[in-house]
Coordinates of C-alpha atoms and ligand atoms in Angstrom, one line a residue:
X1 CA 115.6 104.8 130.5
X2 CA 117.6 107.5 128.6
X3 CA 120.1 106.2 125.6
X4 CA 123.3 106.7 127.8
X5 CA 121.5 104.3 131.1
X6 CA 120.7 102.1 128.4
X7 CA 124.5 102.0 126.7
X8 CA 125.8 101.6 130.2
X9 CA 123.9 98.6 130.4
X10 CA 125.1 97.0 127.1
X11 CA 128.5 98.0 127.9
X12 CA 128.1 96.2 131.7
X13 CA 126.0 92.9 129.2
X14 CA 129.7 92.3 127.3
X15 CA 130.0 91.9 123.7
X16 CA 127.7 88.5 123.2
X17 CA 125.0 90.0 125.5
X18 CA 125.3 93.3 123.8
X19 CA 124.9 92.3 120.3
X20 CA 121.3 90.6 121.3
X21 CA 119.9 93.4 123.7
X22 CA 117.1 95.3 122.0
X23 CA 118.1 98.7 122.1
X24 CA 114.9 101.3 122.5
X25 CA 112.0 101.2 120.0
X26 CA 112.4 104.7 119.1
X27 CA 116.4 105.2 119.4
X28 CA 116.1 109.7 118.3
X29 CA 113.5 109.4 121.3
X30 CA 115.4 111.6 123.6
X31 CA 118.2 112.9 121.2
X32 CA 117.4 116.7 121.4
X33 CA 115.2 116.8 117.8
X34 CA 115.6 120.0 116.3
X35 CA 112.4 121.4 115.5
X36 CA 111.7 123.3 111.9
X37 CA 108.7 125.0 110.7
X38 CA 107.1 123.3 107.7
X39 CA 107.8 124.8 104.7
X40 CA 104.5 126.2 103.2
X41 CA 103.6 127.0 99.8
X42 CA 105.2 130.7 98.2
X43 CA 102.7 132.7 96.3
X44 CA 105.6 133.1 93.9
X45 CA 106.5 129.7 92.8
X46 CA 104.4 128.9 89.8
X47 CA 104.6 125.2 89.3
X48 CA 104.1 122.8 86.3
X49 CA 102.8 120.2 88.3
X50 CA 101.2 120.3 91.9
X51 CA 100.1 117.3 93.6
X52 CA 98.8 116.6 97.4
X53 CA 100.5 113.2 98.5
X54 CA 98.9 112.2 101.5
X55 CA 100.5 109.0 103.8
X56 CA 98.4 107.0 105.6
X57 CA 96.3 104.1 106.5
X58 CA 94.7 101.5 103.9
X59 CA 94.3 98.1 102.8
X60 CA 95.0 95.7 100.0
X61 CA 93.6 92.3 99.4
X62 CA 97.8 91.1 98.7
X63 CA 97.0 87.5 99.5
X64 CA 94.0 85.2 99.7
X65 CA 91.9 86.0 102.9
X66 CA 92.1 88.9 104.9
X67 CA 93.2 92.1 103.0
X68 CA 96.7 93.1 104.9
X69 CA 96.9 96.7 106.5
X70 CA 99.4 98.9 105.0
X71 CA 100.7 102.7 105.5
X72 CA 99.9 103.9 101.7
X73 CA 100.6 107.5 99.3
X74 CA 97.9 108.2 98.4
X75 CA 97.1 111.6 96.0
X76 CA 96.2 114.1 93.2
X77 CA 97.0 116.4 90.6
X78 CA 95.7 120.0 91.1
X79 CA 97.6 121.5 88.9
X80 CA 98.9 119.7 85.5
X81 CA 98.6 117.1 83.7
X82 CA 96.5 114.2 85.7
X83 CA 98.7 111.0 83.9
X84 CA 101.5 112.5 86.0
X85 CA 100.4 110.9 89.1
X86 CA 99.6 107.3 88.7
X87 CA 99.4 103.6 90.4
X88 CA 102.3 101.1 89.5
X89 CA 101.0 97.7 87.6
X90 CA 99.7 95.9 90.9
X91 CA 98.0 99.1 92.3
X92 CA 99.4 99.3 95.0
X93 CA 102.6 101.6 94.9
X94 CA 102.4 105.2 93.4
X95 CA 104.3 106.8 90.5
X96 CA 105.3 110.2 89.3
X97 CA 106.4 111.3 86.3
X98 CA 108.3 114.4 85.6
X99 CA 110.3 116.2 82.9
X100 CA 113.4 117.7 83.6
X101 CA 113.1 121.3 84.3
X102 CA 109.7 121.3 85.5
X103 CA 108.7 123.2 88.5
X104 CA 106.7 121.0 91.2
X105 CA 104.6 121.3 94.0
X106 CA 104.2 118.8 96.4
X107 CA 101.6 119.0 99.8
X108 CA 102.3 116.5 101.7
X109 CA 100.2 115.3 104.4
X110 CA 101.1 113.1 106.9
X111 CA 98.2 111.2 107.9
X112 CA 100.2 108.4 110.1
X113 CA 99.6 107.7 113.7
X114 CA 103.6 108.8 113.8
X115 CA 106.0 111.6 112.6
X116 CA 106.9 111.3 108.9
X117 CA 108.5 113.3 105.6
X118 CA 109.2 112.5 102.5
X119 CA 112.6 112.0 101.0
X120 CA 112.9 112.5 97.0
X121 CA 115.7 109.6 96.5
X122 CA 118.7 110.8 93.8
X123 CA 117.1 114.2 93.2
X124 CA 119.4 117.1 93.2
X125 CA 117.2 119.6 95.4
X126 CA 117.9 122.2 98.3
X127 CA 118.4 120.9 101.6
X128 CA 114.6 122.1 103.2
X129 CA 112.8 120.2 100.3
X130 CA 115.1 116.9 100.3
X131 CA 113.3 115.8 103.2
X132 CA 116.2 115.4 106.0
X133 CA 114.5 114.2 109.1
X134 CA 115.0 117.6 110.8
X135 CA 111.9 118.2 108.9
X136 CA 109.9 115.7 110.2
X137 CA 106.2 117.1 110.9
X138 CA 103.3 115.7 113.2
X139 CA 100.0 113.5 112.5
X140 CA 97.8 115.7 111.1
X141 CA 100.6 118.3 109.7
X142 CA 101.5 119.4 105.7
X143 CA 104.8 120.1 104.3
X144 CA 104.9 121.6 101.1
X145 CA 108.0 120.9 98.7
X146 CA 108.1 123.2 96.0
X147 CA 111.3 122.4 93.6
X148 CA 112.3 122.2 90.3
X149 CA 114.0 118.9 88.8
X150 CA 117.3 119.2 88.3
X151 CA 118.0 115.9 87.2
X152 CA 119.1 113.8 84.0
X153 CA 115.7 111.2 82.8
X154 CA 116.3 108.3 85.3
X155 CA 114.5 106.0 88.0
X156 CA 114.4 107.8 91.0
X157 CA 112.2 107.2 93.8
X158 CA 110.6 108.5 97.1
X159 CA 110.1 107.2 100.5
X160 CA 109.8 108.6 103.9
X161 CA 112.9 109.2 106.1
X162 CA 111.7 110.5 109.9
X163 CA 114.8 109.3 111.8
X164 CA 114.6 106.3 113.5
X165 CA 111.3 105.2 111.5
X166 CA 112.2 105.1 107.7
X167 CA 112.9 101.4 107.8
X168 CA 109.2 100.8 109.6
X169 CA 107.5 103.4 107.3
X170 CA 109.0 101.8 104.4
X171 CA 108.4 98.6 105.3
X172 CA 104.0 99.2 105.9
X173 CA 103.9 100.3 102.3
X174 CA 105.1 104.0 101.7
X175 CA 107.3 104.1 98.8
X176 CA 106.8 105.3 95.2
X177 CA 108.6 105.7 91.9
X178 CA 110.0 108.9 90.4
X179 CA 110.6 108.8 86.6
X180 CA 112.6 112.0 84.9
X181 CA 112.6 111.9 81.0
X182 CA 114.5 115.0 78.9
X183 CA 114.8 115.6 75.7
X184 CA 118.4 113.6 75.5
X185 CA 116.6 110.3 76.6
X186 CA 113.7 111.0 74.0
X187 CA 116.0 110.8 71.4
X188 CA 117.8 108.2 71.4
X189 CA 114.2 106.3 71.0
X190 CA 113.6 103.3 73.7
X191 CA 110.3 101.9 74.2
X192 CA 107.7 103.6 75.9
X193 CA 104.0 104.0 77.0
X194 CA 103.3 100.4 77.8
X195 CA 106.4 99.3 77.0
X196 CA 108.3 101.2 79.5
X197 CA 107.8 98.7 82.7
X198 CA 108.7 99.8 86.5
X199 CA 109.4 96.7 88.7
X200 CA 110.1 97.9 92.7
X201 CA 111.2 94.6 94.2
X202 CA 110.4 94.7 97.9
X203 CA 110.1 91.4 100.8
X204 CA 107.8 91.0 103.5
X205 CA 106.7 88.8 106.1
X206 CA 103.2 87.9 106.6
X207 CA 101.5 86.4 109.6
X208 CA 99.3 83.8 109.6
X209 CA 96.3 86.5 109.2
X210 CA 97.8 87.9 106.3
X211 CA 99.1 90.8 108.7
X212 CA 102.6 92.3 107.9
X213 CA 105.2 91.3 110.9
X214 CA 108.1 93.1 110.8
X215 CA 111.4 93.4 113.0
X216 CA 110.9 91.5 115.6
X217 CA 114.4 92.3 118.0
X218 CA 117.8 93.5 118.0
X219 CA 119.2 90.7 115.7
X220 CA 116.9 91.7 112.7
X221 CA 117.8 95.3 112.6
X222 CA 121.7 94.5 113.6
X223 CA 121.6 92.1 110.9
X224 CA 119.1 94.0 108.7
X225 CA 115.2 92.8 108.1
X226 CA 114.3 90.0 105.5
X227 CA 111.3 89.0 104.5
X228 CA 110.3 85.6 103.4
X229 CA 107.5 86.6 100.5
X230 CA 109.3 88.7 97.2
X231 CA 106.1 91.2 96.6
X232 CA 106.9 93.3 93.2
X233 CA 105.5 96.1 93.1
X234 CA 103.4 95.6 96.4
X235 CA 102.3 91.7 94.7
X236 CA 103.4 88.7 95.4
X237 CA 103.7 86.3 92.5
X238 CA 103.8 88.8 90.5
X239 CA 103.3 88.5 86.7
X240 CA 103.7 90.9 84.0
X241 CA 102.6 90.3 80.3
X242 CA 104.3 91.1 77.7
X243 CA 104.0 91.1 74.2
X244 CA 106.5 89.8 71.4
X245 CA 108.4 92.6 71.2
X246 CA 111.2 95.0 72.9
X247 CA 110.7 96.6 76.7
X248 CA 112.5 99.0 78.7
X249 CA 112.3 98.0 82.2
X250 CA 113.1 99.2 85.2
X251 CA 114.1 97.8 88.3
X252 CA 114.3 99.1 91.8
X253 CA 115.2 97.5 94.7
X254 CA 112.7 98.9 97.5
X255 CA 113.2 96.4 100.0
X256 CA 115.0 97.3 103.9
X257 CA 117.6 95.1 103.6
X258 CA 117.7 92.3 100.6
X259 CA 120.5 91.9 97.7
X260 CA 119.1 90.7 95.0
X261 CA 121.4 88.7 92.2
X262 CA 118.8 89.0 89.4
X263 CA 119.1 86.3 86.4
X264 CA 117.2 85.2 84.0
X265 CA 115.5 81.6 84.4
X266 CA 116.2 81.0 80.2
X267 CA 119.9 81.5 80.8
X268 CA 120.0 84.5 78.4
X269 CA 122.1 87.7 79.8
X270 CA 120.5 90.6 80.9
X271 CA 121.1 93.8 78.6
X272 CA 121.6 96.9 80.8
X273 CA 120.9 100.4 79.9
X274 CA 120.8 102.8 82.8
X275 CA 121.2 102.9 86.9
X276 CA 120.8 105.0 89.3
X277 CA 121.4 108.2 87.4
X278 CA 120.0 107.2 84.6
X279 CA 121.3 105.6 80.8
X280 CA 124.3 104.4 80.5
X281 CA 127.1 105.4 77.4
X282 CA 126.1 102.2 75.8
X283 CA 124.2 98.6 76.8
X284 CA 126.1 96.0 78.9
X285 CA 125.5 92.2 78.8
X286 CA 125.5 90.6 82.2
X287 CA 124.7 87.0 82.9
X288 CA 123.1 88.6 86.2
X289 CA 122.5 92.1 87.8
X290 CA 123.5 92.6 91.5
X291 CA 121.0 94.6 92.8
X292 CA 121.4 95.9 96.2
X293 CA 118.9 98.2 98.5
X294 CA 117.7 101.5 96.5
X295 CA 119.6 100.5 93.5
X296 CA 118.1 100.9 90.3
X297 CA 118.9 99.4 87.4
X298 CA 116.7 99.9 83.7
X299 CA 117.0 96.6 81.4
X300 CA 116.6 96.1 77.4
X301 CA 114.3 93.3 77.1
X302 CA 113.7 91.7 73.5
X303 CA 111.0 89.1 73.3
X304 CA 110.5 89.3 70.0
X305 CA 112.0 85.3 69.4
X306 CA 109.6 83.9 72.1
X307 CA 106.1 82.6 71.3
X308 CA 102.8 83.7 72.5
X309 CA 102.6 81.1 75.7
X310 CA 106.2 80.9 76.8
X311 CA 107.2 81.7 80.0
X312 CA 110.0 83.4 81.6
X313 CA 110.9 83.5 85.1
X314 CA 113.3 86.5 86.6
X315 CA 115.5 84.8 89.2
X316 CA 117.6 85.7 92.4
X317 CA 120.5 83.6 92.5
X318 CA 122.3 82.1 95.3
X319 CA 125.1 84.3 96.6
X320 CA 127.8 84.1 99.5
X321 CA 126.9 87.7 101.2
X322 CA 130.2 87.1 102.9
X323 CA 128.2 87.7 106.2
X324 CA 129.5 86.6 110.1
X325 CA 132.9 86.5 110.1
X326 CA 132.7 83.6 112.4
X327 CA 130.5 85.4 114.6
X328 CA 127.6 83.2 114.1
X329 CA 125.8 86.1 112.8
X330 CA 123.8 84.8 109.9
X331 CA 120.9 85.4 112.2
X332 CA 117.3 84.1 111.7
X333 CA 115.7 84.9 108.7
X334 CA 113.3 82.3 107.0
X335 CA 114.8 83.1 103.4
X336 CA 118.2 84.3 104.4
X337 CA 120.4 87.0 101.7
X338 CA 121.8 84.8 99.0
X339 CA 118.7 81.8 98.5
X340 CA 117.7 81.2 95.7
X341 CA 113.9 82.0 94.7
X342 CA 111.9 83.6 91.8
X343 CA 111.3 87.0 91.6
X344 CA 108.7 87.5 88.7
X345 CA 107.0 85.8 86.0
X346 CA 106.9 87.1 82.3
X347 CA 104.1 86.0 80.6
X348 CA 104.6 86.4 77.1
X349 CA 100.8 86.8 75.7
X350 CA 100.5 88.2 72.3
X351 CA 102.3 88.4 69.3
X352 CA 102.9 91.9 67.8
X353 CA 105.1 93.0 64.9
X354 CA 106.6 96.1 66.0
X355 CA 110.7 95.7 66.1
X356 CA 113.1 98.0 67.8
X357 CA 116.1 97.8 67.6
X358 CA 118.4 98.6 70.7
X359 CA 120.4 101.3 70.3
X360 CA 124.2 100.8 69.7
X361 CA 125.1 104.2 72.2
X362 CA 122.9 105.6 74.5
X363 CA 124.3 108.7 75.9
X364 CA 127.4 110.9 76.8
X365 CA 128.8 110.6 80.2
X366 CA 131.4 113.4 81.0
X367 CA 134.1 111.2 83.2
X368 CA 135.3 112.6 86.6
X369 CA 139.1 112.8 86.9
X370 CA 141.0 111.7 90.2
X371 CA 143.7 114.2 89.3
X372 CA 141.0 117.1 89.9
X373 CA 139.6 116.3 92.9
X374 CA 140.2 119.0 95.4
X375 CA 141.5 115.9 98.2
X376 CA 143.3 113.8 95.3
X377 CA 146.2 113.1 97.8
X378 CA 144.1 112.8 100.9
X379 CA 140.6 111.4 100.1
X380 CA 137.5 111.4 102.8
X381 CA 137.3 107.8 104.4
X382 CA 134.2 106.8 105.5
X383 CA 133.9 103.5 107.7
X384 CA 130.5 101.8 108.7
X385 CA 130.9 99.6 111.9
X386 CA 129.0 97.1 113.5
X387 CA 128.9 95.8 116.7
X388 CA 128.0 95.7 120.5
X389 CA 125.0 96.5 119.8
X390 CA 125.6 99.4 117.7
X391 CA 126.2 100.9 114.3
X392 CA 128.5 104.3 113.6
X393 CA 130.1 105.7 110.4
X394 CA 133.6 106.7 111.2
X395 CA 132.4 106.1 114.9
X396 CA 129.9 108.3 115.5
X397 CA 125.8 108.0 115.3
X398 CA 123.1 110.2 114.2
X399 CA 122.6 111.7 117.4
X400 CA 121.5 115.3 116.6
X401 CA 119.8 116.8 113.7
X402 CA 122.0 119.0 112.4
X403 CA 125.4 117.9 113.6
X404 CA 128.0 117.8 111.4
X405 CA 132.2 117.0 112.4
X406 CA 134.8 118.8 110.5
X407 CA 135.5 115.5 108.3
X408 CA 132.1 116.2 106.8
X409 CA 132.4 119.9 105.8
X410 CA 132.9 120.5 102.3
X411 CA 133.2 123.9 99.8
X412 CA 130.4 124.3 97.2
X413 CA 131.8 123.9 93.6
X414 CA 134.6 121.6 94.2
X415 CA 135.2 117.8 93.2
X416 CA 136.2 115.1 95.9
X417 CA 137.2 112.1 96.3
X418 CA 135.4 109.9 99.1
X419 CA 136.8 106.6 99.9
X420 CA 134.0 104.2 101.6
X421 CA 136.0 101.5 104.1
X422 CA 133.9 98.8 105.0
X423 CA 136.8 97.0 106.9
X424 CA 137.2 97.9 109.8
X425 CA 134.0 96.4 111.6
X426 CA 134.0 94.5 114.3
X427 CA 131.1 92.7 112.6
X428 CA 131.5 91.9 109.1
X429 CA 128.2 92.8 106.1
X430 CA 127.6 94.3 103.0
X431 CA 126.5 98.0 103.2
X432 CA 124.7 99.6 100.8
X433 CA 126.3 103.4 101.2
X434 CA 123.6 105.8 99.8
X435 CA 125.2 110.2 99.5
X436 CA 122.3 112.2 99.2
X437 CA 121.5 115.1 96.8
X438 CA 124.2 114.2 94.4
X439 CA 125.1 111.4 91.6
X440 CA 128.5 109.9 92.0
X441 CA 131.2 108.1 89.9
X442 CA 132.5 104.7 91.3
X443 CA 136.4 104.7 90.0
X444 CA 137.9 102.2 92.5
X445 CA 137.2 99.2 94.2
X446 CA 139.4 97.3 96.7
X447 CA 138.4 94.0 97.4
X448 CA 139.4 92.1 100.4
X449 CA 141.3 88.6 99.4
X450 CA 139.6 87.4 103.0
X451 CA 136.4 88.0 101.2
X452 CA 137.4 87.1 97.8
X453 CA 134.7 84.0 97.8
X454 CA 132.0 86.1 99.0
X455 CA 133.3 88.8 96.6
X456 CA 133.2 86.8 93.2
X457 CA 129.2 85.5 94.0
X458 CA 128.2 89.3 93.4
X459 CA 130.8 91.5 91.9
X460 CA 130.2 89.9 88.1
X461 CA 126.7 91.7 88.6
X462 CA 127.8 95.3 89.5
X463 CA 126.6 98.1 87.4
X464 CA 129.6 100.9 88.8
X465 CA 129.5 102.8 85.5
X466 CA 127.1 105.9 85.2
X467 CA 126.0 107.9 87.6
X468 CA 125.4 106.0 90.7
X469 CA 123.6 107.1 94.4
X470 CA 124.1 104.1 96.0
X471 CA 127.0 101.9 96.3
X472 CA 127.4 98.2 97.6
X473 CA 130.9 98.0 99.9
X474 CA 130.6 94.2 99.9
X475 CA 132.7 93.2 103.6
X476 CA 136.7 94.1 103.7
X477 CA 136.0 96.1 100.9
X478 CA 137.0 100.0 100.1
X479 CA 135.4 101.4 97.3
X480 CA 136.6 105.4 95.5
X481 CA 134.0 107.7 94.7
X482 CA 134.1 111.2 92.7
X483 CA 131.7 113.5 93.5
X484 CA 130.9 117.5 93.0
X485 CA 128.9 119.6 95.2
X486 CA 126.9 121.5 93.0
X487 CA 124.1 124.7 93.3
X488 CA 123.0 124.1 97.2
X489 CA 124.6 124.6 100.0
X490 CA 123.2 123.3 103.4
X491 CA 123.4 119.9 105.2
X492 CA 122.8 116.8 103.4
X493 CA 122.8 113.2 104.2
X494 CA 124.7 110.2 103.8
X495 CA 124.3 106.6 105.0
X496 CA 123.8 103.2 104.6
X497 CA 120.7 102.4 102.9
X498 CA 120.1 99.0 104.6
X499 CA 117.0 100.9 106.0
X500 CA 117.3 99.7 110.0
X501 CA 120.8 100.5 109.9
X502 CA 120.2 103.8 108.7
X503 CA 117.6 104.2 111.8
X504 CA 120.2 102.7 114.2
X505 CA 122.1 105.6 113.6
X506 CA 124.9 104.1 110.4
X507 CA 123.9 107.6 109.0
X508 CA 125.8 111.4 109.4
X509 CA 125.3 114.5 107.8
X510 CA 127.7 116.1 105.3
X511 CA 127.6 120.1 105.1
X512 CA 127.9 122.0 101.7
X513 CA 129.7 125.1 102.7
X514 CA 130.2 128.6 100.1
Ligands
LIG601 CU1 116.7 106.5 99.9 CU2 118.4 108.9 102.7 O1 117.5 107.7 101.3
LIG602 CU1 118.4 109.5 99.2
LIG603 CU1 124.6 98.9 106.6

């Protein structure tokens, strides 16, 4: 049945039927896909650091019996230096390491039973090697990204993003860390080596052969999939060791759909350093950190008053997602958004004497002004919308490739001011809105007093300052961004990062024009 016999029919079901009718597996199935050559690799590029990155399928041992099947990155260095490629703590989940400035090569080879690319989240990078899913290739096929970082030091990340399938890909195990250092970071001194920690918090359902289920119907991708294990970096029960002494750690939030409202279990604050784009001017205290879907956030942790023995538990703490609306939408999941469970365990195991002391300022951070943004007077609004059994921004879907409207045209070198709306939905969530190929600065928010409960369980934890990619529009709420369109010109992305509304179609492009 094509997509418009199959909207017909929803439309014909009414609202309550509508909202619970699966819409196809495979929604960009018949929605013209544009089809681009893989890039391949130019004689003239001399890179740093080249790497083959192969997806495809493996196997862990993540719980006791039967190893569970994943889709995996797997890869390494030809050209380089070999610690540049590595496994996360739990050895399951990949990390790169890069310095600002360096030239990279990338073959990428998709060995999936499916379509697949690979999307380099947060980077600043031209529009054929940002892995948009016009660029999707074939089992069997290589892309080869060739680019040079562009980026301040920060916890960026990489995952696929073949329309349609990002949230499934995702979901089976491909995603993987991306760490930028510069010389700026270097000097201001944190901890490193071993006492630089990544944590990429993900959830996942497991049957009862310790097989991975995921989305089942309509209602989990409308509502978003959640998963009733918390796996950190691919492990469940996850516990890290640590020493008495000062960590940097950093956290990213890897999962399709889950906010996290991350405490500590010893009711000491959390000390916050960097987000998305990396440090922040200087540490905050938080008594949590809301953490929503492809968020980062990088911690200051001091165990240097704990003794060799303790334990320290990080938390999610119950929250009121402000979901429904009265819609009886809170839908089915086993550990719903907003319980209340452990995330990790801190094992603190030997005693060392090293002291550091955390740094009073971290960095500079130029501020955006309203008053010189291009639109001051008029910004972009942007509204996600959910409902009869679909999801739009500003109405529309992703239905072609390379579509753009004339709302989402704008001129290289300029600043802008987008506003994100997330009230005017027939069907009420938080959305996670993710711009692609930039960093932003959040300078408003506009809460909704309908909301205000809802709104006050999460908003003590947002980390707005810095340079942010992702932004959580809790429900009602309209949140100001400042942005500049710098270097590339091309189409880009932007969507919500709530990974099956982002294959439903809650995603557009934006073009850069000269
Ligand atoms: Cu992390 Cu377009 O996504
Ligand atoms: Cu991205
Ligand atoms: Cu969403």
């Amino acid at each position: 049945m094509s997509i418009d016999a199959k909207r017909r029919q929803l439309l014909r079901l009414g609202t309550a039927g509508a909202l619970l009718a699966a819409l196809p597996q495979v929604p960009h199935a018949d929605t013209g896909h544009v089809h681009v050559e893989p890039a391949k690799a130019n004689p003239d590029f001399h890179p740093d650091l080249e790497l083959e990155l192969a997806a495809g399928p493996g196997e862990k041992a993540l719980l006791p019996g039967r190893a569970t099947r994943l889709w995996q990155f797997s890869g390494r260095v030809l050209k380089g230096d070999a610690a540049q490629l590595a496994m996360l703590p739990g050895d399951v989940l990949p990390v790169i390491r890069a310095r600002n400035r360096q030239k990279i090569r990338i073959h990428f080879v998709n060995h999936l039973p499916e379509e697949s690319i690979v999307h380099w989240h947060g980077l600043h990078i031209p529009q054929k090697m940002d892995g948009h899913p016009m660029y999707a290739i074939r089992p069997g096929a290589r892309f080869v990204y060739e680019f040079q970082i562009d980026n301040r030091a920060g916890t960026y990340w990489f995952h696929p993003h073949p329309h349609g399938r990002t949230g499934e890909q995702v979901y089976r195990g491909l995603a993987g860390a991306l760490i930028v250092s510069d010389e700026e970071e270097q000097a201001v001194g944190l901890p490193a080596g071993k006492r630089d920690l990544t944590w990429v918090i993900q959830d996942r359902t497991f049957d009862r052969d310790n097989q991975l289920v995921y989305a089942r119907g309509m209602m989990d991708r409308m509502m978003g999939f959640l998963g009733d294990r918390i796996l950190v970096n691919g492990r469940p029960d996850f516990v890290q060791s640590v020493a008495t002494t000062a960590y940097r750690v950093r956290l990213l939030n890897g999962s399709n759909s889950r906010i996290y409202k991350l405490a500590r279990d010893d009711g000491k604050p959390l000390t916050v350093i960097g987000n998305d784009g990396g440090l922040l001017e200087k540490p905050l205290q938080k008594a949590y950190v809301t953490l929503a879907p492809a968020e980062r956030v990088e911690l200051w942790m001091d165990f240097s008053d704990r003794s060799v023995g303790d334990r320290i538990r990080l938390r999610s703490l119950p929250f009121n997602a402000g979901m429904g609306m009265g819609m009886g939408m809170m839908g089915g999941a086993a550990l719903p958004n907003g319980s209340d469970f452990n995330v990790l365990t801190m094992q603190i195991d030997r005693k060392v004497s090293a002291r550091s002391r955390l740094p009073a300022t971290l960095t500079r951070i130029p501020r955006y002004r309203l008053q010189d943004a291009v639109n001051r007077n008029a910004p972009r609004t942007f509204a996600p919308w959910m409902g009869r059994g679909t999801v739009t921004l500003n109405g529309r879907s992703f239905d072609k490739m390379d579509e753009v409207a004339d709302n989402e045209i704008v001129k290289l070198d300029t600043l802008e001011v987008w506003e994100l709306a997330n009230d005017q939905s027939m069907m009420m969530m938080a959305h996670p809105m993710h711009i692609h190929n930039l960093q932003f600065q959040v300078i408003e928010r506009k809460p909704d007093p309908r909301f205000a409960a809802a709104y006050q369980t999460l908003s003590g934890g947002f980390v707005d300052e810095g340079w942010k990619d992702v932004v959580l529009v809790m429900p009602g709420e309209r949140v100001k961004l400042l942005m500049k369109f710098t270097d590339h010109t091309g189409l880009s992305l932007y969507h919500c990062h709530i990974l099956e509304h982002e294959d439903l179609g809650m995603m557009r492009n934006y073009l850069v024009r000269a």
